[in-house]
Coordinates of C-alpha atoms and ligand atoms in Angstrom, one line a residue:
X1 CA -4.9 42.2 -17.0
X2 CA -6.2 42.5 -13.4
X3 CA -4.1 40.7 -10.8
X4 CA -5.0 39.6 -7.3
X5 CA -3.4 42.0 -5.0
X6 CA -0.9 40.9 -2.3
X7 CA -3.4 42.2 0.3
X8 CA -6.1 40.0 -1.0
X9 CA -3.8 37.0 -1.2
X10 CA -2.9 37.6 2.5
X11 CA -6.5 38.1 3.5
X12 CA -7.5 34.8 1.8
X13 CA -4.6 33.0 3.4
X14 CA -5.4 34.4 6.8
X15 CA -9.0 33.4 6.6
X16 CA -8.3 29.8 5.3
X17 CA -7.4 27.0 7.7
X18 CA -5.0 24.6 6.1
X19 CA -6.6 21.6 7.9
X20 CA -10.0 22.5 6.6
X21 CA -8.8 23.2 3.1
X22 CA -6.8 19.9 2.8
X23 CA -9.7 18.2 4.5
X24 CA -11.9 19.3 1.7
X25 CA -9.9 17.2 -0.7
X26 CA -8.7 14.3 1.5
X27 CA -9.6 12.5 4.7
X28 CA -7.5 14.1 7.5
X29 CA -6.9 12.7 11.0
X30 CA -5.7 14.4 14.2
X31 CA -2.5 13.2 15.6
X32 CA -1.2 15.0 18.6
X33 CA -0.8 18.7 17.9
X34 CA -1.0 18.3 14.2
X35 CA -3.0 16.4 11.5
X36 CA -2.0 13.6 9.2
X37 CA -3.2 12.5 5.7
X38 CA -2.3 10.1 3.0
X39 CA 0.0 12.1 0.7
X40 CA -1.7 12.7 -2.6
X41 CA 1.6 13.5 -4.3
X42 CA 3.1 10.0 -4.1
X43 CA 1.6 6.5 -3.8
X44 CA 1.2 6.7 -0.1
X45 CA 0.0 3.7 2.0
X46 CA 0.5 5.1 5.5
X47 CA -0.2 8.7 6.2
X48 CA 3.1 10.5 5.5
X49 CA 1.7 14.0 5.2
X50 CA 1.8 16.1 8.3
X51 CA -0.3 19.2 8.5
X52 CA 0.5 21.9 11.0
X53 CA -2.5 24.1 12.0
X54 CA -0.1 26.4 14.0
X55 CA 2.2 27.1 11.1
X56 CA -0.5 26.7 8.4
X57 CA 1.8 24.4 6.3
X58 CA 1.9 20.8 5.2
X59 CA 4.8 18.5 4.6
X60 CA 5.3 15.0 3.3
X61 CA 8.1 13.1 5.0
X62 CA 8.4 10.7 2.2
X63 CA 8.3 12.6 -1.1
X64 CA 9.2 16.0 0.3
X65 CA 6.1 17.8 -1.0
X66 CA 5.3 20.8 1.2
X67 CA 3.9 24.3 1.3
X68 CA 0.9 26.3 2.3
X69 CA -2.9 26.3 1.4
X70 CA -2.2 27.7 -2.0
X71 CA 0.6 25.4 -3.0
X72 CA -1.5 22.4 -1.9
X73 CA -4.4 23.4 -4.1
X74 CA -2.1 24.4 -6.9
X75 CA -0.4 21.0 -6.9
X76 CA -3.5 19.0 -6.1
X77 CA -5.7 20.6 -8.8
X78 CA -2.8 21.2 -11.1
X79 CA -3.8 24.8 -11.6
X80 CA -1.9 28.2 -11.6
X81 CA -1.2 30.2 -8.5
X82 CA -4.0 32.7 -9.1
X83 CA -6.4 29.9 -9.8
X84 CA -5.4 28.3 -6.5
X85 CA -6.0 31.5 -4.7
X86 CA -9.4 31.8 -6.3
X87 CA -10.2 28.2 -5.3
X88 CA -9.3 28.8 -1.7
X89 CA -11.2 32.1 -1.7
X90 CA -14.2 30.2 -2.8
X91 CA -13.8 27.5 -0.2
X92 CA -13.6 30.1 2.6
X93 CA -16.2 32.4 1.2
X94 CA -13.9 35.3 0.6
X95 CA -15.1 37.6 -2.3
X96 CA -12.2 38.3 -4.5
X97 CA -12.4 41.6 -6.4
X98 CA -11.0 39.9 -9.6
X99 CA -11.7 36.5 -11.0
X100 CA -8.4 35.0 -12.2
X101 CA -10.3 32.2 -13.9
X102 CA -11.7 34.9 -16.2
X103 CA -8.1 36.0 -17.1
X104 CA -7.4 32.8 -18.9
X105 CA -6.3 33.5 -22.4
X106 CA -9.2 33.2 -24.8
X107 CA -9.6 30.0 -26.7
X108 CA -8.7 30.3 -30.3
X109 CA -11.8 31.4 -32.2
X110 CA -12.0 28.3 -34.4
X111 CA -12.2 26.1 -31.3
X112 CA -14.7 28.4 -29.7
X113 CA -16.9 27.9 -32.7
X114 CA -16.6 24.1 -32.4
X115 CA -17.6 24.1 -28.7
X116 CA -20.5 26.4 -29.5
X117 CA -21.8 24.0 -32.2
X118 CA -21.7 21.2 -29.7
X119 CA -23.4 23.3 -27.1
X120 CA -26.2 24.3 -29.5
X121 CA -26.6 20.6 -30.5
X122 CA -27.0 19.6 -26.8
X123 CA -29.6 22.3 -26.2
X124 CA -31.4 21.5 -29.4
X125 CA -31.5 17.8 -28.5
X126 CA -32.8 18.5 -25.0
X127 CA -35.5 20.7 -26.5
X128 CA -36.5 18.0 -28.9
X129 CA -36.7 15.4 -26.2
X130 CA -39.5 17.5 -24.6
X131 CA -41.6 18.0 -27.8
X132 CA -44.6 15.8 -28.8
X133 CA -42.3 13.9 -31.2
X134 CA -39.9 13.2 -28.4
X135 CA -42.5 11.7 -26.2
X136 CA -41.8 8.0 -27.1
X137 CA -38.1 8.6 -26.3
X138 CA -39.0 10.3 -23.0
X139 CA -41.2 7.3 -22.2
X140 CA -38.5 4.9 -23.1
X141 CA -36.1 6.7 -20.7
X142 CA -38.8 7.1 -18.0
X143 CA -39.4 3.4 -18.0
X144 CA -35.7 2.9 -17.3
X145 CA -35.8 5.3 -14.4
X146 CA -34.2 8.3 -16.2
X147 CA -36.5 11.0 -15.0
X148 CA -36.5 14.6 -15.9
X149 CA -33.9 15.4 -13.2
X150 CA -31.5 12.8 -14.4
X151 CA -32.0 13.8 -18.1
X152 CA -31.2 17.4 -17.2
X153 CA -28.2 16.4 -15.1
X154 CA -26.6 14.4 -17.9
X155 CA -28.1 16.6 -20.7
X156 CA -29.7 13.6 -22.3
X157 CA -31.5 14.6 -25.5
X158 CA -33.0 13.2 -28.7
X159 CA -32.1 14.2 -32.2
X160 CA -34.9 13.7 -34.8
X161 CA -34.4 12.2 -38.3
X162 CA -34.4 13.9 -41.7
X163 CA -31.3 16.0 -41.0
X164 CA -33.2 18.5 -38.9
X165 CA -30.2 19.2 -36.8
X166 CA -28.2 20.1 -39.8
X167 CA -30.9 22.5 -41.1
X168 CA -31.1 24.1 -37.6
X169 CA -27.4 24.7 -37.3
X170 CA -27.1 25.7 -40.9
X171 CA -29.8 28.3 -40.4
X172 CA -27.8 29.6 -37.4
X173 CA -25.0 30.4 -39.8
X174 CA -22.4 27.7 -39.0
X175 CA -20.3 26.6 -41.9
X176 CA -20.6 23.1 -43.3
X177 CA -16.9 22.4 -42.7
X178 CA -17.2 23.3 -39.0
X179 CA -20.3 21.1 -38.6
X180 CA -18.4 18.2 -40.3
X181 CA -15.3 18.7 -38.3
X182 CA -17.0 18.1 -35.0
X183 CA -18.9 15.2 -36.6
X184 CA -22.4 16.2 -35.9
X185 CA -22.9 16.2 -39.7
X186 CA -21.2 13.9 -42.2
X187 CA -20.7 14.1 -45.9
X188 CA -22.0 11.4 -48.1
X189 CA -22.7 11.1 -51.9
X190 CA -26.2 12.4 -51.4
X191 CA -25.0 15.5 -49.5
X192 CA -24.8 16.4 -45.9
X193 CA -26.6 14.3 -43.2
X194 CA -27.0 14.2 -39.5
X195 CA -24.7 11.7 -37.8
X196 CA -27.1 11.0 -34.9
X197 CA -30.3 10.8 -36.8
X198 CA -33.2 9.6 -34.6
X199 CA -31.1 8.8 -31.6
X200 CA -31.0 9.5 -27.9
X201 CA -27.9 11.5 -27.2
X202 CA -25.5 11.5 -24.2
X203 CA -23.1 14.4 -24.4
X204 CA -19.4 13.6 -23.7
X205 CA -17.2 16.3 -22.1
X206 CA -13.5 16.9 -21.7
X207 CA -11.9 17.1 -18.2
X208 CA -12.6 20.9 -18.2
X209 CA -16.3 20.1 -18.7
X210 CA -16.5 21.4 -22.3
X211 CA -18.6 19.4 -24.7
X212 CA -16.6 17.4 -27.3
X213 CA -19.1 14.8 -28.8
X214 CA -21.7 12.3 -28.2
X215 CA -22.5 8.7 -27.4
X216 CA -26.0 8.0 -28.9
X217 CA -28.3 5.0 -28.9
X218 CA -31.2 4.0 -31.0
X219 CA -34.5 2.5 -29.6
X220 CA -35.1 0.8 -33.0
X221 CA -34.7 -3.0 -32.3
X222 CA -33.8 -3.6 -35.9
X223 CA -30.9 -1.2 -35.9
X224 CA -27.8 -3.3 -35.6
X225 CA -25.7 -0.4 -34.1
X226 CA -27.4 0.1 -30.7
X227 CA -24.8 2.7 -29.7
X228 CA -22.7 4.9 -31.9
X229 CA -20.1 7.5 -30.8
X230 CA -18.7 10.6 -32.4
X231 CA -15.8 9.7 -34.7
X232 CA -12.4 11.0 -33.7
X233 CA -12.2 14.7 -34.3
X234 CA -9.8 17.4 -33.1
X235 CA -11.8 17.6 -29.8
X236 CA -13.0 14.1 -29.4
X237 CA -10.3 11.3 -29.1
X238 CA -11.9 8.1 -28.0
X239 CA -8.7 6.7 -26.6
X240 CA -8.0 9.8 -24.4
X241 CA -11.5 10.7 -23.1
X242 CA -13.3 9.3 -20.1
X243 CA -17.1 9.8 -19.9
X244 CA -18.3 11.8 -16.9
X245 CA -14.8 12.5 -15.7
X246 CA -15.5 16.2 -15.1
X247 CA -18.4 15.4 -12.7
X248 CA -16.8 12.4 -11.0
X249 CA -13.4 13.9 -10.3
X250 CA -14.4 15.8 -7.2
X251 CA -16.3 12.9 -5.6
X252 CA -13.4 10.5 -6.5
X253 CA -10.9 12.7 -4.7
X254 CA -13.1 12.8 -1.6
X255 CA -13.6 9.0 -1.7
X256 CA -10.0 8.2 -2.7
X257 CA -11.3 5.9 -5.4
X258 CA -12.7 6.1 -8.9
X259 CA -15.1 3.4 -10.2
X260 CA -14.7 2.5 -13.9
X261 CA -17.6 0.7 -15.5
X262 CA -18.6 -0.4 -18.9
X263 CA -21.1 2.0 -20.3
X264 CA -22.8 5.4 -20.1
X265 CA -26.0 3.8 -18.6
X266 CA -23.9 2.1 -15.8
X267 CA -22.4 5.5 -14.9
X268 CA -25.8 7.1 -14.7
X269 CA -27.2 4.1 -12.7
X270 CA -24.4 4.5 -10.1
X271 CA -25.1 8.2 -10.0
X272 CA -28.7 7.7 -9.3
X273 CA -27.8 5.3 -6.5
X274 CA -25.8 8.2 -4.9
X275 CA -22.4 6.8 -6.1
X276 CA -21.0 9.8 -7.9
X277 CA -17.3 8.8 -8.4
X278 CA -18.0 6.7 -11.4
X279 CA -16.9 7.0 -15.1
X280 CA -16.6 4.8 -18.2
X281 CA -14.6 4.6 -21.3
X282 CA -16.4 4.4 -24.6
X283 CA -15.6 0.8 -25.7
X284 CA -14.4 -1.8 -23.3
X285 CA -10.6 -1.5 -23.0
X286 CA -8.7 1.3 -21.2
X287 CA -5.8 3.0 -22.8
X288 CA -2.7 4.3 -21.1
X289 CA -3.8 7.9 -21.6
X290 CA -7.1 7.2 -19.9
X291 CA -5.3 5.5 -17.0
X292 CA -3.1 8.5 -16.6
X293 CA -6.1 10.8 -16.4
X294 CA -7.9 8.6 -13.9
X295 CA -4.8 8.2 -11.8
X296 CA -4.7 12.0 -11.3
X297 CA -8.1 11.8 -9.6
X298 CA -7.7 8.9 -7.2
X299 CA -5.0 6.5 -6.0
X300 CA -7.3 3.6 -6.2
X301 CA -9.1 2.5 -9.4
X302 CA -12.1 0.2 -8.9
X303 CA -13.0 -1.8 -12.1
X304 CA -16.7 -2.7 -12.4
X305 CA -17.0 -4.4 -15.8
X306 CA -19.5 -7.0 -16.8
X307 CA -19.2 -10.5 -15.3
X308 CA -19.0 -12.1 -18.8
X309 CA -15.7 -13.3 -20.3
X310 CA -15.2 -10.1 -22.4
X311 CA -15.7 -7.9 -19.4
X312 CA -13.3 -10.0 -17.3
X313 CA -10.7 -10.0 -20.0
X314 CA -11.0 -6.2 -20.2
X315 CA -10.6 -6.0 -16.4
X316 CA -7.5 -8.1 -16.4
X317 CA -5.9 -5.9 -19.1
X318 CA -6.9 -2.6 -17.7
X319 CA -6.0 -3.5 -14.1
X320 CA -2.5 -4.7 -15.2
X321 CA -2.0 -1.4 -17.0
X322 CA -3.2 0.6 -14.0
X323 CA -0.9 -1.3 -11.7
X324 CA 2.0 -0.7 -14.0
X325 CA 1.1 3.0 -13.8
X326 CA 1.4 2.9 -10.0
X327 CA -2.4 2.8 -9.2
X328 CA -3.9 0.6 -6.5
X329 CA -6.7 -1.4 -8.0
X330 CA -9.6 -3.5 -6.9
X331 CA -12.4 -5.2 -8.8
X332 CA -16.1 -5.2 -8.1
X333 CA -17.4 -8.7 -8.5
X334 CA -20.6 -8.6 -10.5
X335 CA -21.8 -12.2 -10.9
X336 CA -25.4 -11.2 -10.9
X337 CA -25.6 -11.6 -14.7
X338 CA -27.1 -8.1 -14.8
X339 CA -25.5 -4.8 -15.6
X340 CA -25.6 -2.0 -13.0
X341 CA -28.6 -0.3 -14.7
X342 CA -30.6 -3.5 -14.4
X343 CA -29.6 -4.0 -10.8
X344 CA -30.8 -0.5 -10.0
X345 CA -34.1 -1.2 -11.7
X346 CA -34.7 -4.5 -9.9
X347 CA -33.2 -3.9 -6.5
X348 CA -33.1 -0.1 -6.1
X349 CA -30.1 1.9 -4.9
X350 CA -29.3 -0.7 -2.2
X351 CA -28.6 -3.2 -4.9
X352 CA -25.8 -1.1 -6.3
X353 CA -24.5 0.0 -2.9
X354 CA -24.4 -3.7 -2.0
X355 CA -22.6 -4.5 -5.3
X356 CA -20.0 -1.8 -4.6
X357 CA -19.2 -3.5 -1.3
X358 CA -18.3 -6.8 -3.1
X359 CA -14.8 -5.6 -3.8
X360 CA -12.0 -8.1 -4.6
X361 CA -8.4 -7.3 -4.2
X362 CA -6.3 -7.8 -7.3
X363 CA -5.0 -11.2 -6.2
X364 CA -8.5 -12.5 -5.4
X365 CA -9.7 -11.4 -8.8
X366 CA -6.6 -12.8 -10.5
X367 CA -7.1 -16.3 -9.0
X368 CA -10.8 -16.3 -9.9
X369 CA -10.0 -15.2 -13.4
X370 CA -7.3 -17.7 -14.0
X371 CA -9.4 -20.5 -12.4
X372 CA -12.2 -19.9 -14.9
X373 CA -9.8 -20.4 -17.8
X374 CA -8.5 -23.6 -16.5
X375 CA -9.6 -27.2 -17.0
X376 CA -8.3 -28.8 -13.8
X377 CA -8.6 -32.3 -15.3
X378 CA -5.8 -31.4 -17.6
X379 CA -2.4 -31.6 -16.0
X380 CA -0.8 -29.1 -18.4
X381 CA -3.5 -26.5 -17.8
X382 CA -3.3 -27.0 -14.0
X383 CA 0.4 -26.4 -14.2
X384 CA -0.1 -23.3 -16.3
X385 CA -2.6 -22.0 -13.7
X386 CA -0.1 -22.4 -10.9
X387 CA 2.6 -20.7 -13.0
X388 CA 0.5 -17.7 -13.8
X389 CA -0.9 -17.4 -10.3
X390 CA 2.5 -17.5 -8.8
X391 CA 3.7 -14.8 -11.1
X392 CA 1.0 -12.6 -9.6
X393 CA 1.8 -13.7 -6.0
X394 CA 5.4 -12.7 -6.6
X395 CA 4.3 -9.1 -7.1
X396 CA 2.8 -8.9 -3.6
X397 CA 4.8 -7.2 -1.0
X398 CA 2.9 -8.3 2.1
X399 CA 4.4 -11.5 3.5
X400 CA 1.0 -12.7 5.0
X401 CA -0.7 -12.1 1.6
X402 CA 1.9 -14.2 -0.1
X403 CA 1.6 -17.0 2.3
X404 CA -2.2 -17.0 2.1
X405 CA -2.5 -17.0 -1.7
X406 CA 0.2 -19.6 -2.0
X407 CA -1.9 -21.8 0.1
X408 CA -5.1 -20.9 -1.9
X409 CA -3.4 -21.7 -5.2
X410 CA -2.1 -25.0 -3.7
X411 CA -5.6 -26.0 -2.6
X412 CA -7.2 -25.2 -6.0
X413 CA -4.6 -26.8 -8.1
X414 CA -3.8 -29.8 -6.0
X415 CA -0.1 -29.0 -6.2
X416 CA 1.9 -29.0 -3.0
X417 CA 3.4 -25.6 -3.0
X418 CA 6.0 -24.6 -0.5
X419 CA 5.6 -21.1 0.7
X420 CA 9.0 -19.4 0.7
X421 CA 9.6 -16.3 2.6
X422 CA 11.0 -13.6 0.4
X423 CA 14.6 -12.7 1.1
X424 CA 14.6 -9.6 3.2
X425 CA 15.1 -6.9 0.6
X426 CA 18.3 -5.0 0.8
X427 CA 17.9 -1.5 2.2
X428 CA 17.2 0.4 -1.0
X429 CA 15.1 3.1 0.5
X430 CA 17.1 6.3 0.8
X431 CA 17.4 7.4 4.4
X432 CA 15.3 10.5 5.2
X433 CA 16.9 13.7 4.2
X434 CA 17.4 14.8 7.8
X435 CA 19.4 11.7 8.6
X436 CA 21.6 11.8 5.5
X437 CA 25.2 12.5 6.2
X438 CA 25.7 16.2 6.1
X439 CA 28.7 18.2 7.0
X440 CA 28.6 20.5 10.0
X441 CA 28.3 23.6 7.9
X442 CA 25.2 22.4 6.1
X443 CA 23.6 21.5 9.3
X444 CA 24.6 24.9 10.7
X445 CA 23.1 26.8 7.8
X446 CA 19.8 24.9 8.2
X447 CA 19.7 25.7 11.9
X448 CA 20.3 29.4 11.2
X449 CA 17.6 29.5 8.6
X450 CA 15.1 27.7 10.7
X451 CA 15.8 29.9 13.7
X452 CA 15.5 33.0 11.5
X453 CA 12.1 31.7 10.3
X454 CA 10.9 31.3 13.9
X455 CA 12.5 34.3 15.7
X456 CA 13.0 37.9 14.5
X457 CA 16.0 38.2 16.9
X458 CA 17.7 35.4 14.9
X459 CA 17.2 37.2 11.7
X460 CA 18.6 40.4 13.1
X461 CA 21.6 38.5 14.5
X462 CA 22.2 36.9 11.1
X463 CA 22.3 40.3 9.3
X464 CA 24.8 41.5 11.9
X465 CA 27.1 38.5 12.1
X466 CA 27.0 36.7 8.8
X467 CA 24.7 38.2 6.1
X468 CA 24.7 35.3 3.7
X469 CA 24.6 31.5 3.4
X470 CA 26.9 29.5 1.2
X471 CA 24.2 27.4 -0.4
X472 CA 22.3 29.5 -3.1
X473 CA 18.9 28.1 -2.2
X474 CA 19.3 28.6 1.5
X475 CA 20.7 32.1 0.8
X476 CA 17.7 33.0 -1.3
X477 CA 15.5 31.7 1.5
X478 CA 17.3 33.7 4.1
X479 CA 16.9 36.9 2.1
X480 CA 13.2 36.1 1.8
X481 CA 12.9 35.7 5.6
X482 CA 14.6 39.0 6.2
X483 CA 12.5 40.8 3.6
X484 CA 9.3 39.4 5.2
X485 CA 10.3 40.5 8.6
X486 CA 11.0 44.0 7.4
X487 CA 7.6 44.1 5.8
X488 CA 5.5 42.4 8.5
X489 CA 7.6 43.0 11.6
X490 CA 7.1 39.3 12.6
X491 CA 7.6 35.8 11.3
X492 CA 5.0 33.9 9.2
X493 CA 6.3 30.7 7.5
X494 CA 3.1 30.0 5.5
X495 CA 3.3 33.4 3.9
X496 CA 6.8 32.7 2.7
X497 CA 5.7 29.9 0.5
X498 CA 4.0 32.2 -2.0
X499 CA 7.2 34.1 -2.5
X500 CA 9.3 31.1 -3.2
X501 CA 10.6 31.3 -6.8
X502 CA 10.9 27.5 -7.2
X503 CA 9.7 24.2 -5.8
X504 CA 13.0 23.5 -4.2
X505 CA 13.0 26.6 -2.0
X506 CA 9.4 25.9 -1.1
X507 CA 10.3 22.4 0.0
X508 CA 13.3 23.7 1.9
X509 CA 11.1 26.2 3.8
X510 CA 8.4 23.7 4.6
X511 CA 10.9 21.1 5.7
X512 CA 12.6 23.6 8.0
X513 CA 9.3 25.0 9.4
X514 CA 8.3 21.5 10.5
X515 CA 11.7 20.4 11.8
X516 CA 13.3 20.3 15.2
X517 CA 15.4 23.5 14.8
X518 CA 12.3 25.6 14.3
X519 CA 11.0 24.4 17.7
X520 CA 14.1 25.5 19.6
X521 CA 13.8 28.7 21.6
X522 CA 16.2 31.4 20.4
X523 CA 19.6 31.1 22.1
X524 CA 22.3 33.5 21.0
X525 CA 25.1 31.2 22.0
X526 CA 23.8 28.4 19.9
X527 CA 23.1 30.7 17.0
X528 CA 26.6 32.2 17.1
X529 CA 28.0 28.7 17.3
X530 CA 26.3 27.9 14.0
X531 CA 27.6 31.1 12.5
X532 CA 31.1 30.2 13.5
X533 CA 30.8 26.7 12.0
X534 CA 29.9 28.3 8.7
X535 CA 32.8 30.8 8.9
X536 CA 35.2 27.9 9.7
X537 CA 34.0 25.9 6.8
X538 CA 34.3 28.9 4.4
X539 CA 37.9 29.6 5.6
X540 CA 38.8 25.9 5.3
X541 CA 37.6 25.9 1.7
X542 CA 39.6 29.1 1.0
X543 CA 42.7 27.6 2.6
X544 CA 42.3 24.5 0.5
X545 CA 42.0 26.6 -2.7
X546 CA 45.2 28.5 -1.8
X547 CA 47.1 25.2 -1.3
X548 CA 46.0 24.0 -4.7
X549 CA 47.0 27.3 -6.3
X550 CA 50.4 27.3 -4.7
X551 CA 51.1 23.9 -6.2
X552 CA 50.9 25.5 -9.7
X553 CA 54.0 26.9 -11.3
X554 CA 54.2 30.7 -11.0
X555 CA 56.8 33.5 -10.7
X556 CA 58.2 34.4 -7.3
X557 CA 56.3 37.7 -7.0
X558 CA 52.9 36.1 -7.5
X559 CA 53.9 33.3 -5.1
X560 CA 54.7 35.9 -2.4
X561 CA 51.4 37.6 -2.7
X562 CA 49.5 34.3 -2.6
X563 CA 51.5 33.0 0.3
X564 CA 50.7 36.1 2.3
X565 CA 47.0 35.7 1.6
X566 CA 47.2 32.1 2.5
X567 CA 48.8 32.9 5.8
X568 CA 46.1 35.5 6.6
X569 CA 43.5 33.0 5.8
X570 CA 45.1 30.5 8.2
X571 CA 45.3 33.1 11.0
X572 CA 41.6 33.9 10.6
X573 CA 40.8 30.2 10.6
X574 CA 42.9 29.6 13.7
X575 CA 41.0 32.5 15.4
X576 CA 37.6 31.0 14.7
X577 CA 38.8 27.5 15.8
X578 CA 40.2 28.9 19.1
X579 CA 37.0 30.7 19.7
X580 CA 35.1 27.5 19.1
X581 CA 37.3 25.6 21.5
X582 CA 37.1 28.2 24.2
X583 CA 33.2 28.2 24.1
X584 CA 33.2 24.5 24.1
X585 CA 35.4 24.2 27.2
X586 CA 33.2 26.7 29.0
Ligands
ZN1 ZN1 4.4 12.5 -0.4

């Protein structure tokens, strides 16, 4: 298996600019010498991620995420290291000699066959759409604005009646059992039949963009099932999949939000209006798996269901689930009585762009929603309205919001509600790592390591004077720094990240490379002072261990040996402390 060489990895890293690469995924703003962004690795509300163009690394001061261009792409796209290198190479236009995405282990042959059947079905249906028999379906779609370009983009096709698809696939040599198992063909007492007989087909894909099934509509007004979907198969699980996710994910990441609407035609309508970060679930309600998938694409989910009662109930349920999963949510208020597709037809793209701007916060939506369910002439119902609305207000963290909505609910209900300031919450937030109490030795080790990362002289001094650090992670990091400087002859923090064997070390390196100790000029006295602190702490720990051992019962000879060692240890410790005191008094 071909691997990307270290030379190529270095070349890609050197060509990439971390601000540009991160800026490709997130909005990035300049702040002083560096850049800041909302951290995509935790639910960030104020930009906590700092990006250093000098050092080519990023660091989140809240969740601790940090690294270089490759680790960013790796964690953001949830891909392997070689895939991240390939992605960055693509972004910066560096031609890699190998394609690591081609190195993926092959799918199992059975699954390959199933994907191929679905692929063939899509191509067959698109072909049929363009035949003479397909004309009335083409016209039907054209009238709704789904022109050739849109049909090709979404691979919309038409499957004829009389089991023609089955005969086509059968002739191609696919087994009946495979055709049935992806549910393009079904068994019935009369034999095998097409599932989507005489229907317009909208292919559904998994997040990797592989075809997994269909949503299909009839244009026959007498057919009671306007839309039917593929039954659950080993590829197609209605509760897990999200229609158009593979296309919408990129745009959603750029926009920071994903719009969730009711149906396939709504998604396509938004797309045609230039709003590409849009998906739907097949069937109204969202499941937890779907929310989890959506959450990985954007921190904010925007629900755009129909304005009718069913749509609003679905919004309430899905939004609650999304908030419980840690998403920010908002709701597009659609009280036009039309679905997005109709709006696009009647008002053009501006109509949908306008609709998208009518966003309600959760609390605004919740009050509207509860209000519609309440008969305000009935005291019990009014009271219930207040109780439910207050439960939602209690979840708000912003004091001004709480005050405002308490007043709104009071006005609507006619109840006189006293706004009560929330008790100042006890300090539960852990103090930042840098401020946490740390003994002198720990601080000294971090100073040494940061200085080694910044100055080759410090690394040389470390080898001469100390040679190791007591904390295993820091010690590993120190060895990596020395190794790098031997190879390159200079320091390069961003290049270290790729060699880190685990996330903890990477975080340690990126924290130190963005910290104050990295900024300090190299000063041998300061460095030696840190070395001494570590030695003192090691000797103190040894002395303590001797004291404990000496309290144990033992024979006289052993005790003598131990006592001697203990005394030597104390003398060395004394020496270091004297040295420390004499430098301090200078
Ligand atoms: Zn973070």
